[in-house]
Structure formats: C-alpha cells, structure tokens
mmCIF file of C-alpha atoms in Angstrom:
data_model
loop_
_atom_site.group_PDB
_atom_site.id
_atom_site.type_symbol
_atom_site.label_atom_id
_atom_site.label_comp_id
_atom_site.label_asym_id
_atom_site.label_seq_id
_atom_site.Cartn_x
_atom_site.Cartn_y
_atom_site.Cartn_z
ATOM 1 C CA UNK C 1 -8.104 16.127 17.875
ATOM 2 C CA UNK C 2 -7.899 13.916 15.071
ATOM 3 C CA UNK C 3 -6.196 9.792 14.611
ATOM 4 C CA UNK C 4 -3.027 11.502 13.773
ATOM 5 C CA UNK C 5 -2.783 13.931 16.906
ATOM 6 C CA UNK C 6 -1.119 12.243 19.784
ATOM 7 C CA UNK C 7 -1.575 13.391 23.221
ATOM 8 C CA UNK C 8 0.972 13.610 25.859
ATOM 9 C CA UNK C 9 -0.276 12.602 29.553
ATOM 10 C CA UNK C 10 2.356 13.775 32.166
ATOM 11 C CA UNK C 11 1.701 11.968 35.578
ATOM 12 C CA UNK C 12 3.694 13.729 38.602
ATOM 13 C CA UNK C 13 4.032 12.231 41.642
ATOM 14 C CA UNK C 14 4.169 15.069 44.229
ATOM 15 C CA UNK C 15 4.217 15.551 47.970
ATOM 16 C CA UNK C 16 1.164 17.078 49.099
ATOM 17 C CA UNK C 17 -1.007 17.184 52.266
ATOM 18 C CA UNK C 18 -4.317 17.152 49.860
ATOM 19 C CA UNK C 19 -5.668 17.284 46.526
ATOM 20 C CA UNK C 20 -5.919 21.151 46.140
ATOM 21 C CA UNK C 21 -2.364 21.257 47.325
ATOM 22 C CA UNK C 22 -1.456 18.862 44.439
ATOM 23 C CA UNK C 23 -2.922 20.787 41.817
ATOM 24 C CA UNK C 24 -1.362 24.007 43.034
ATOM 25 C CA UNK C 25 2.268 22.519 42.598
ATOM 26 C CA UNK C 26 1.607 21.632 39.160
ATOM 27 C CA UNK C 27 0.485 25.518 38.251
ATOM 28 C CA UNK C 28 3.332 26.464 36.387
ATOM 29 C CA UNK C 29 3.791 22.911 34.690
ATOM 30 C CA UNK C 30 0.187 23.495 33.679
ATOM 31 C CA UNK C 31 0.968 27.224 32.736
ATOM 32 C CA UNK C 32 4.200 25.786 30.505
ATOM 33 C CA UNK C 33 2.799 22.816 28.655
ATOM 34 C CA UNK C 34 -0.540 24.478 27.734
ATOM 35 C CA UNK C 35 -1.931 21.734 29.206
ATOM 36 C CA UNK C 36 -5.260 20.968 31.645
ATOM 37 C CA UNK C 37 -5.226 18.086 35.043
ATOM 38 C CA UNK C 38 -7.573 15.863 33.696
ATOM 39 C CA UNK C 39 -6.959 13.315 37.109
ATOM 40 C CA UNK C 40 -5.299 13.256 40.373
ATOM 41 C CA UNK C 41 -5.574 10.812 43.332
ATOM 42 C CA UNK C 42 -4.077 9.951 46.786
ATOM 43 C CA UNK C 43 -1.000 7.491 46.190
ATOM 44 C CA UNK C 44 0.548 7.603 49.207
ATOM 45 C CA UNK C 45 -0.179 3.880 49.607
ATOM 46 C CA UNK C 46 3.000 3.511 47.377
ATOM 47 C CA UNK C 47 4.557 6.387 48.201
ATOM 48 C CA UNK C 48 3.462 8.402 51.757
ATOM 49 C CA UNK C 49 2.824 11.645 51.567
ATOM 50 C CA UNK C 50 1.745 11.519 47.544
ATOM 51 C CA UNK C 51 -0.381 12.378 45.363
ATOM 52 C CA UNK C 52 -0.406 11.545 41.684
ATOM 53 C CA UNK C 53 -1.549 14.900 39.174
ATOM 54 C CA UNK C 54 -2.162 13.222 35.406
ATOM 55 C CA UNK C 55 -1.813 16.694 32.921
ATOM 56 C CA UNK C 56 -2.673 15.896 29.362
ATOM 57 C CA UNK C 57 -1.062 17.735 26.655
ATOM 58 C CA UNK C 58 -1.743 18.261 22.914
ATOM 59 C CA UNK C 59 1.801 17.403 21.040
ATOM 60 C CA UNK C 60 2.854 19.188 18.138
ATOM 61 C CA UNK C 61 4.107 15.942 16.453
ATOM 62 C CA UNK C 62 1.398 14.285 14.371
ATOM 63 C CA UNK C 63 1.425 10.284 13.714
ATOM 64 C CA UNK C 64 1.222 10.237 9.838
ATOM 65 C CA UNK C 65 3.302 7.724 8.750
ATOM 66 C CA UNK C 66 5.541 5.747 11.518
ATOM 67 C CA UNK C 67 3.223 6.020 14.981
ATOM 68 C CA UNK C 68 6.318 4.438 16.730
ATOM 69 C CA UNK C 69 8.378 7.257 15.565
ATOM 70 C CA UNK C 70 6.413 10.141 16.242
ATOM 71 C CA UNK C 71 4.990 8.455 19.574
ATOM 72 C CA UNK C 72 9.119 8.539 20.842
ATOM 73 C CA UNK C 73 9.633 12.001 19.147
ATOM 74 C CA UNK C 74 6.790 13.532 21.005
ATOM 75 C CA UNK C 75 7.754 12.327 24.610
ATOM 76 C CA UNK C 76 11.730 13.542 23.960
ATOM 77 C CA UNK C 77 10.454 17.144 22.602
ATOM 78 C CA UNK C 78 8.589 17.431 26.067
ATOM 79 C CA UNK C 79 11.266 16.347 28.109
ATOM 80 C CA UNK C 80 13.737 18.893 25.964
ATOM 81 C CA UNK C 81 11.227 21.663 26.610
ATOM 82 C CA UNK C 82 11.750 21.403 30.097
ATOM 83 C CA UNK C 83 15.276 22.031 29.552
ATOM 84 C CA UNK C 84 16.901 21.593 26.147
ATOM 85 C CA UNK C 85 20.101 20.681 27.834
ATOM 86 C CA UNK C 86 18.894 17.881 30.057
ATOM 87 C CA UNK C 87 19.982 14.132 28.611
ATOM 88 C CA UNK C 88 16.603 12.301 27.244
ATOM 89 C CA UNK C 89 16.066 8.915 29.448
ATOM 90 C CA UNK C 90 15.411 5.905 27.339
ATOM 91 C CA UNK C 91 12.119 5.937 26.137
ATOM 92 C CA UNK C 92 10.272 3.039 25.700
ATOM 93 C CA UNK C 93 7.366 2.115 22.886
ATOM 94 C CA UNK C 94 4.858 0.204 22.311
ATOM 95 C CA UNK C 95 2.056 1.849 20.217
ATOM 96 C CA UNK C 96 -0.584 3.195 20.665
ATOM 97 C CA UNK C 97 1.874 4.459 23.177
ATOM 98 C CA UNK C 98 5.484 5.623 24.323
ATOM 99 C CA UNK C 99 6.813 6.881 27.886
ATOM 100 C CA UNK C 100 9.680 7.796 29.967
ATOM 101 C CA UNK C 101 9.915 8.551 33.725
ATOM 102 C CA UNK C 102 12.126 11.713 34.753
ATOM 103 C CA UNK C 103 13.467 11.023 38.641
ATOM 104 C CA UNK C 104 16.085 13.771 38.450
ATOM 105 C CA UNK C 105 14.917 16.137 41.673
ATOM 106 C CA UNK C 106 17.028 18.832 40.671
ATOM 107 C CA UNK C 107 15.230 19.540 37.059
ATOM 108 C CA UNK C 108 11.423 18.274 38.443
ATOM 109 C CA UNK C 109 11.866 20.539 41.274
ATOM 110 C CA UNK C 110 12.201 23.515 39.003
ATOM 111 C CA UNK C 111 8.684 23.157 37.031
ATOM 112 C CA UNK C 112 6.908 21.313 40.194
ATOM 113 C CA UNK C 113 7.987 22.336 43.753
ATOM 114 C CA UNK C 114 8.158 18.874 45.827
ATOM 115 C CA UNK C 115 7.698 16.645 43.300
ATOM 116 C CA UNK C 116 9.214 12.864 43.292
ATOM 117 C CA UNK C 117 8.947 12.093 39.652
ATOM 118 C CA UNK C 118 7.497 12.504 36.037
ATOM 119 C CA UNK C 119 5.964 9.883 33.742
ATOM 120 C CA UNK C 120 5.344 11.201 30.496
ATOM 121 C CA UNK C 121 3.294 9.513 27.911
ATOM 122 C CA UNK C 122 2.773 9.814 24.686
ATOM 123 C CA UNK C 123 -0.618 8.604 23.434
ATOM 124 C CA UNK C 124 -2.025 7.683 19.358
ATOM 125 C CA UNK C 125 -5.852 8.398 18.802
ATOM 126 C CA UNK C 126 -7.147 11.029 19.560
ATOM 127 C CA UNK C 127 -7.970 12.704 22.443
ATOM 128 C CA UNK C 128 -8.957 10.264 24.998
ATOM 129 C CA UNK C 129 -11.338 12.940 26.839
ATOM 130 C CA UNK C 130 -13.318 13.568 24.134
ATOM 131 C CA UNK C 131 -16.141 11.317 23.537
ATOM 132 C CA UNK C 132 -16.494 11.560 20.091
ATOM 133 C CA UNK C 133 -14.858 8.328 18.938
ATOM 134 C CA UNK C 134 -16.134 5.854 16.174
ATOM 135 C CA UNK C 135 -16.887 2.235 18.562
ATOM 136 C CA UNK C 136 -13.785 0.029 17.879
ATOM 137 C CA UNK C 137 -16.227 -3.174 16.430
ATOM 138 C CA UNK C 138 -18.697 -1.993 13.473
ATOM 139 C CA UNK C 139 -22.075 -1.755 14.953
ATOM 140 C CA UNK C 140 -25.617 -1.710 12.803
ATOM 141 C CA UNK C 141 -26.158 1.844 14.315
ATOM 142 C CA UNK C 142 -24.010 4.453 15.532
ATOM 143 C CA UNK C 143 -24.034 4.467 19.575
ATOM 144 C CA UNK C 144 -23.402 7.404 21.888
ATOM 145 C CA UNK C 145 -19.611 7.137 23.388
ATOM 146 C CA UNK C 146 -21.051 8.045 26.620
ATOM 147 C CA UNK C 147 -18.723 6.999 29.390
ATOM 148 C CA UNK C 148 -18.948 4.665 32.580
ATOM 149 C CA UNK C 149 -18.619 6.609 35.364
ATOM 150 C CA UNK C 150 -17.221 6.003 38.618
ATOM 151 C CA UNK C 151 -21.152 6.601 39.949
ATOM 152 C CA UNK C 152 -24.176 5.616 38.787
ATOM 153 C CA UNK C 153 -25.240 7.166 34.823
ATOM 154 C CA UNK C 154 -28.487 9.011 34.722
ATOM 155 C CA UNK C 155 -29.186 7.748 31.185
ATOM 156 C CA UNK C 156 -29.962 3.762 30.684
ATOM 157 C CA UNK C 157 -28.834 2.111 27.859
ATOM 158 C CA UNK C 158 -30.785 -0.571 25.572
ATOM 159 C CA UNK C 159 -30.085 -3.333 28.003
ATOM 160 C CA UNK C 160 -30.655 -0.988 31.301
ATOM 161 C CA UNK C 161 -28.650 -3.449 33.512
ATOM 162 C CA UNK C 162 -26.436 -1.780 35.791
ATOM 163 C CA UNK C 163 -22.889 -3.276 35.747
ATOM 164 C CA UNK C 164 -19.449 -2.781 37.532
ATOM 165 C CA UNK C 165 -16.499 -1.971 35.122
ATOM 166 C CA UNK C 166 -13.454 -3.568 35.909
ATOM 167 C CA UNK C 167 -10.300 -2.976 33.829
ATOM 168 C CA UNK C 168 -7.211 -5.847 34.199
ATOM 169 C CA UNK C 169 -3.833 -4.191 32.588
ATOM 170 C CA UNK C 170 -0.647 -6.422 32.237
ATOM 171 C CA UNK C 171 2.519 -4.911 32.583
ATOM 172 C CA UNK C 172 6.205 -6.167 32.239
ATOM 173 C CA UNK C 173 7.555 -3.651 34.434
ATOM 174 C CA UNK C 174 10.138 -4.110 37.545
ATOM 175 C CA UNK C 175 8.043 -1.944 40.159
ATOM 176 C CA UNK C 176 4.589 -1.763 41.204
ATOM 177 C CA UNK C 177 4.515 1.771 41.066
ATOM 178 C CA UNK C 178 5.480 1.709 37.322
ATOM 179 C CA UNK C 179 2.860 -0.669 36.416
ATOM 180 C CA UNK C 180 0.511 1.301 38.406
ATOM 181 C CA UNK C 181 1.028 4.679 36.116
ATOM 182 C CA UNK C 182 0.628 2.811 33.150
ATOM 183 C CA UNK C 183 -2.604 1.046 34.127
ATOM 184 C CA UNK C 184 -4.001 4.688 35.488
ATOM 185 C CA UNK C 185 -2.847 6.132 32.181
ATOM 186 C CA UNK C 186 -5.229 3.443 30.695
ATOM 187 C CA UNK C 187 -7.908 3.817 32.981
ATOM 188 C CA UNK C 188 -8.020 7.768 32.189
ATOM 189 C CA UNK C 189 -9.183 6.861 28.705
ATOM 190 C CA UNK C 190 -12.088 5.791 29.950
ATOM 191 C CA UNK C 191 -12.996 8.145 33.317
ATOM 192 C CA UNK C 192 -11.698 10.040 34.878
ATOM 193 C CA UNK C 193 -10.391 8.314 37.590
ATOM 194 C CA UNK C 194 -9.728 4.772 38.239
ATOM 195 C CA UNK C 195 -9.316 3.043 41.599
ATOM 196 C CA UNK C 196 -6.376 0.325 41.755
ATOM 197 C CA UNK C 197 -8.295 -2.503 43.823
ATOM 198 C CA UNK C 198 -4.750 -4.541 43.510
ATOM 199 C CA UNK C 199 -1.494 -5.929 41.693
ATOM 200 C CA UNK C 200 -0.186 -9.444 40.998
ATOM 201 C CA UNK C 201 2.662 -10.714 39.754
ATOM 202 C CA UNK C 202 2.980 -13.470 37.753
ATOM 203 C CA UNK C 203 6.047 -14.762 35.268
ATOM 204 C CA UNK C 204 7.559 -11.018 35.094
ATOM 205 C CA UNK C 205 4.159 -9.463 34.136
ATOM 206 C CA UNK C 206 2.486 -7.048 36.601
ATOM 207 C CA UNK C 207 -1.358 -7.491 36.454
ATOM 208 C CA UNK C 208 -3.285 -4.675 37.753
ATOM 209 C CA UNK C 209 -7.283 -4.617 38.737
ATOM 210 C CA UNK C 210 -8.842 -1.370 38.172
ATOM 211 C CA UNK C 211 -12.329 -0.497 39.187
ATOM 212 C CA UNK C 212 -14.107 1.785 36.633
ATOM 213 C CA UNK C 213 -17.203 2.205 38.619
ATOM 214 C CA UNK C 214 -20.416 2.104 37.328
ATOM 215 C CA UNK C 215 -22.756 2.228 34.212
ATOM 216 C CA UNK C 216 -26.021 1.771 33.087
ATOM 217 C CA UNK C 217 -25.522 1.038 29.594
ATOM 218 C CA UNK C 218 -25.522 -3.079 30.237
ATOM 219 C CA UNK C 219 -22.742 -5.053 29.738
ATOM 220 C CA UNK C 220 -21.590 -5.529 26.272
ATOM 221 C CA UNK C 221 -22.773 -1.845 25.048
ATOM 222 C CA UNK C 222 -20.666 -0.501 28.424
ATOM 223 C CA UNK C 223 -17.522 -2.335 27.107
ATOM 224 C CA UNK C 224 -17.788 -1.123 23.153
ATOM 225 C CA UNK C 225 -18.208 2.176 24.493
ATOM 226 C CA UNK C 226 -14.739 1.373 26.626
ATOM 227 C CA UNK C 227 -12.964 0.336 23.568
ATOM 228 C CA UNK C 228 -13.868 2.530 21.369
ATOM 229 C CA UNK C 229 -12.302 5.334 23.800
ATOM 230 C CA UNK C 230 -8.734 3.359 23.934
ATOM 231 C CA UNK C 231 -8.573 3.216 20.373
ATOM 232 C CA UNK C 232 -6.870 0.292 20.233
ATOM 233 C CA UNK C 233 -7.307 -2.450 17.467
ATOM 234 C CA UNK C 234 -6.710 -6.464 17.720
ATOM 235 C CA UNK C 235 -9.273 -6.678 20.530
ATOM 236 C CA UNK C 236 -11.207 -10.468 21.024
ATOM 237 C CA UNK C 237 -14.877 -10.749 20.373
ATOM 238 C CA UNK C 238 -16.995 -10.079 23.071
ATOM 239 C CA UNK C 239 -17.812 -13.157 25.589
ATOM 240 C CA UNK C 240 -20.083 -13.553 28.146
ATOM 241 C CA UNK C 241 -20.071 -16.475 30.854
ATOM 242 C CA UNK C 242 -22.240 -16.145 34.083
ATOM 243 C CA UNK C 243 -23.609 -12.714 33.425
ATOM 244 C CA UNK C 244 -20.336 -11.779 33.084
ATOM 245 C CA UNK C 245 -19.370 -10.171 29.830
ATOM 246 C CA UNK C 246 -15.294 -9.426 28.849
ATOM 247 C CA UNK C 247 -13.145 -8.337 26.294
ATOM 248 C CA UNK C 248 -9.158 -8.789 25.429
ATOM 249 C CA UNK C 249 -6.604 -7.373 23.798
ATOM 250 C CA UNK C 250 -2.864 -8.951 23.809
ATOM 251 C CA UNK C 251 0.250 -7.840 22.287
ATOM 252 C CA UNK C 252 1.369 -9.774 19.219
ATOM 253 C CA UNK C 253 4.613 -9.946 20.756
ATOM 254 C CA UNK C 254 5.431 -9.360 24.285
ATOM 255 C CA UNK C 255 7.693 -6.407 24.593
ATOM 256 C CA UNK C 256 10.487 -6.090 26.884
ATOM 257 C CA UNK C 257 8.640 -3.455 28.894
ATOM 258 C CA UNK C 258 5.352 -1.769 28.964
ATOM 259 C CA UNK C 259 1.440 -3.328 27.972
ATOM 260 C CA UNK C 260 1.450 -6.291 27.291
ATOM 261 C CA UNK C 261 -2.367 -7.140 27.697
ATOM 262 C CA UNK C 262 -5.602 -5.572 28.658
ATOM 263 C CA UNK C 263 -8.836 -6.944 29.589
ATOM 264 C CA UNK C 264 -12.255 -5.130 30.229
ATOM 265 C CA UNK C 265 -15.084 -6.978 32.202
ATOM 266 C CA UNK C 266 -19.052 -6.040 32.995
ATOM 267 C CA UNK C 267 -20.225 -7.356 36.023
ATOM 268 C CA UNK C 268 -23.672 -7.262 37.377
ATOM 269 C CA UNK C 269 -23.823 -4.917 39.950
ATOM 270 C CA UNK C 270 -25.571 -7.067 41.847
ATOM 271 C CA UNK C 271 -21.939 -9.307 41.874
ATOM 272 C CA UNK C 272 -19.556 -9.527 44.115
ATOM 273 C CA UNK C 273 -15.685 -8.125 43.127
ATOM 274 C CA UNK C 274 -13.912 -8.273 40.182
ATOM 275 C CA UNK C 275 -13.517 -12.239 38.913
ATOM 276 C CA UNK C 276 -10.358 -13.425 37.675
ATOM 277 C CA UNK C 277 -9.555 -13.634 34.147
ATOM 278 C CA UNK C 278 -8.680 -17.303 33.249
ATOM 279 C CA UNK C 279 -4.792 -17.983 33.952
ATOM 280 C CA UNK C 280 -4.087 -14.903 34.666
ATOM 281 C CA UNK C 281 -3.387 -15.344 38.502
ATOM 282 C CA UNK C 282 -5.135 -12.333 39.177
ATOM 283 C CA UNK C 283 -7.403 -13.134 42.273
ATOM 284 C CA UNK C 284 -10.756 -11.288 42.676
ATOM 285 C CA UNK C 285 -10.590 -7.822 43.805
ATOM 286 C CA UNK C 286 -12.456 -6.932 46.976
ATOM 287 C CA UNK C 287 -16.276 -5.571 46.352
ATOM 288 C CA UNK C 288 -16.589 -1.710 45.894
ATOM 289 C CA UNK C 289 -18.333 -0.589 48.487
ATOM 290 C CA UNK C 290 -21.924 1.005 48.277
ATOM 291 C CA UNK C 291 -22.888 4.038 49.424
#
C-alpha cells in the first residue's frame, strides 16, 4: 500500500464462547470484503459474552486530493456493499481517519451470525501492518520500523533498555465502549493487540490507557518507531522526565466527536504502571504483570 491507499478496519463485536468461535462468525465477512483478522480479544468486560474481531480491508478509494473526502467515501461504499439498499449512518471524520458504527441486528446478522455491532473505519497511510514506513521525525540514518511487541523483542536496539509502551488516546465520545474501539483501532497500528488497562473521563473527553507491551529498542527509538506506524503528523518533540520518555499529538481543533489527542510513553521496565500525563486526569494504570 502506498500514502494514498486507505485501509478500512471493520471491528465486530460478536457473541462467542472463545476466540476460535469469534473468528469463525466472521468467515463469510472475511470471504466478502477480501479482507484478513488482523486482532481479536475478549470484551465481555463491556459487553458479556463478547468478543471483538478487528478485519482490515484494502479500499478501492484512494486519498489523492481531499483525504476527508475519500476517508467518508470509503466507509459509505463498505457499508453499501453490505447491502446497497441499507441507509448510510452518519459518518464521522477526522483525518487520518473516518468511522461509523452499524447496530442494525437484522443486516449484521446476515454477514456475521450473532453479532452486536460493526465499527468501520476508514484509515489514511498506508497499511498500518506493514512495517515499511518512513519514521515520522527525520532521523540521521534510516531505522528499522520494527514493532513493540506485547512480549519481550529478540533484537536490542542502540539503547538496549527494555521499556513498557503505554499508549493514552482521548476521545470525545458518549460511551466507553465507543472510545474503546477507537483507541484499539489505534493501538492496532502499532501491534497487534493492545490491552485497555482503563478509561477516564474528564470535561466530555474519554481518555483511554493502553498497554503496548514490551520492547527492547529503548525509549525514544521505541516511540519513533510507534509514530512512524500511525502516520500521523503535528506530533511534539520527544521529552523525557524521570526515565520516562513521551510523545503528543493534539488536534488543532477539537472535533465534536472522535480523537482528539494521543500520547505515547516509554517506561523502564523496571517501573511501575503507566504514569499520568500532566492534566490529563488519567490516573496510573495498574502494573502489567510478569510472567
């Protein structure tokens, strides 16, 4: 995939004894889109009896002039393919990205057996599972985009540290669950799967901690190589305070729904949980546990 490809990521919410079973109900959706489950996780937290199956799709619409545009086109084509003469939801935008949520049983029920819901998303940048992308911040020499992974990386990077990744996404949203898909959709850009330690609210923005597990790359090379796989631009210099390095991105405006800020942090692994960022009223998650 190239800048101007945009991916669609279709999260279904699904009721399902197990993961296997999960995957299974999303066969034909799979078979239909084209697509590939590149994540899928117990939710049942939120919603008992769950699980959550994230299917990425390449779209046929291309960003080449108005991203905004072809981010809304892309997520009302899929929603028409499922039946051209369903009635679009609103979709919302706010690039690099665009979604909707489908809740109508009747037409979900026909492409996934059992399943609660649809978020689709519509995503500017490339593929997010492929590695190959330029680091956001110019860098004297080209790195490796290798990725943090939820376990311990066999290579060590220049600074050989071992750090925790911890991902904060702010969401205007009215329900957890909402802001929850959006900050997994995030997450996904960087591993494959992202564990949700905990959710705040705070003047109508949901903040949610993610836990990206570990790498071995040391802190500030583990969060270029983060960045440089959401492909977002706008992002704050990199700070460190404590051993703790971090990096932020914020909306220029705050929209009316959707991201509204992101921030990455290293942690020695050593450390305990996540820390709050400053102001955000996000309290320390609890400390990952070690096997």
């Amino acid at each position: 995939m190239t800048d101007q490809d945009l991916e669609l990521l279709i999260t279904v919410v699904v009721a399902a004894d197990d993961d296997r079973q999960a995957r299974d109900a999303c066969r034909e959706l799979v078979a239909h889109t084209g697509g590939r489950i590149v994540a899928s996780g117990d939710c049942s937290d939120e919603e008992p009896g769950c699980w959550a199956v994230t299917v990425s799709v390449v779209s046929a619409e291309r960003a080449d002039y108005h991203t905004a545009a072809a981010l809304a086109r892309a997520v009302r084509q899929f929603v028409r393919s499922l039946r051209p003469e369903f009635p679009v939801p609103p979709v919302s935008c706010e690039p690099p990205t665009a979604w909707t949520v489908l809740d109508d049983p009747e037409l979900i029920d026909e492409w996934v057996p059992g399943a609660e819901r649809l978020l689709v998303e519509a995503w500017a940048g490339g593929d997010p599972h492929e590695r190959g992308a330029p680091p956001a911040e110019p860098e004297p020499e080209p790195e490796p985009a290798a990725q943090p992974t939820p376990t311990p990386a066999n290579a060590t990077g220049p600074d050989g540290e071992p750090v925790r990744l911890w991902l904060r996404v702010d969401v205007v949203a009215d329900h957890t669950a909402g802001a929850e898909w959006q900050a997994r959709a995030v997450a996904s850009r960087i591993v494959q799967s992202g564990a949700i330690q905990g959710v705040t609210a705070r003047d109508g923005v949901l903040s949610v901690q993610v836990d990206l597990g570990t790498s071995r790359q040391g802190g500030e090379r583990a969060l270029r190589t983060a960045v440089s796989s959401l492909g977002r631009t706008g992002w704050s210099p990199i700070r460190s305070d404590n051993g703790v390095s971090s990096i932020g991105w914020t909306a220029e405006t705050r929209p009316s729904s959707g991201i509204t800020a992101l921030e990455l942090r290293a942690v020695p692994e050593q450390g305990a949980g996540a820390p709050a960022a400053p102001g955000s009223g996000v309290p320390p998650g609890p400390a990952p546990a070690r096997g």
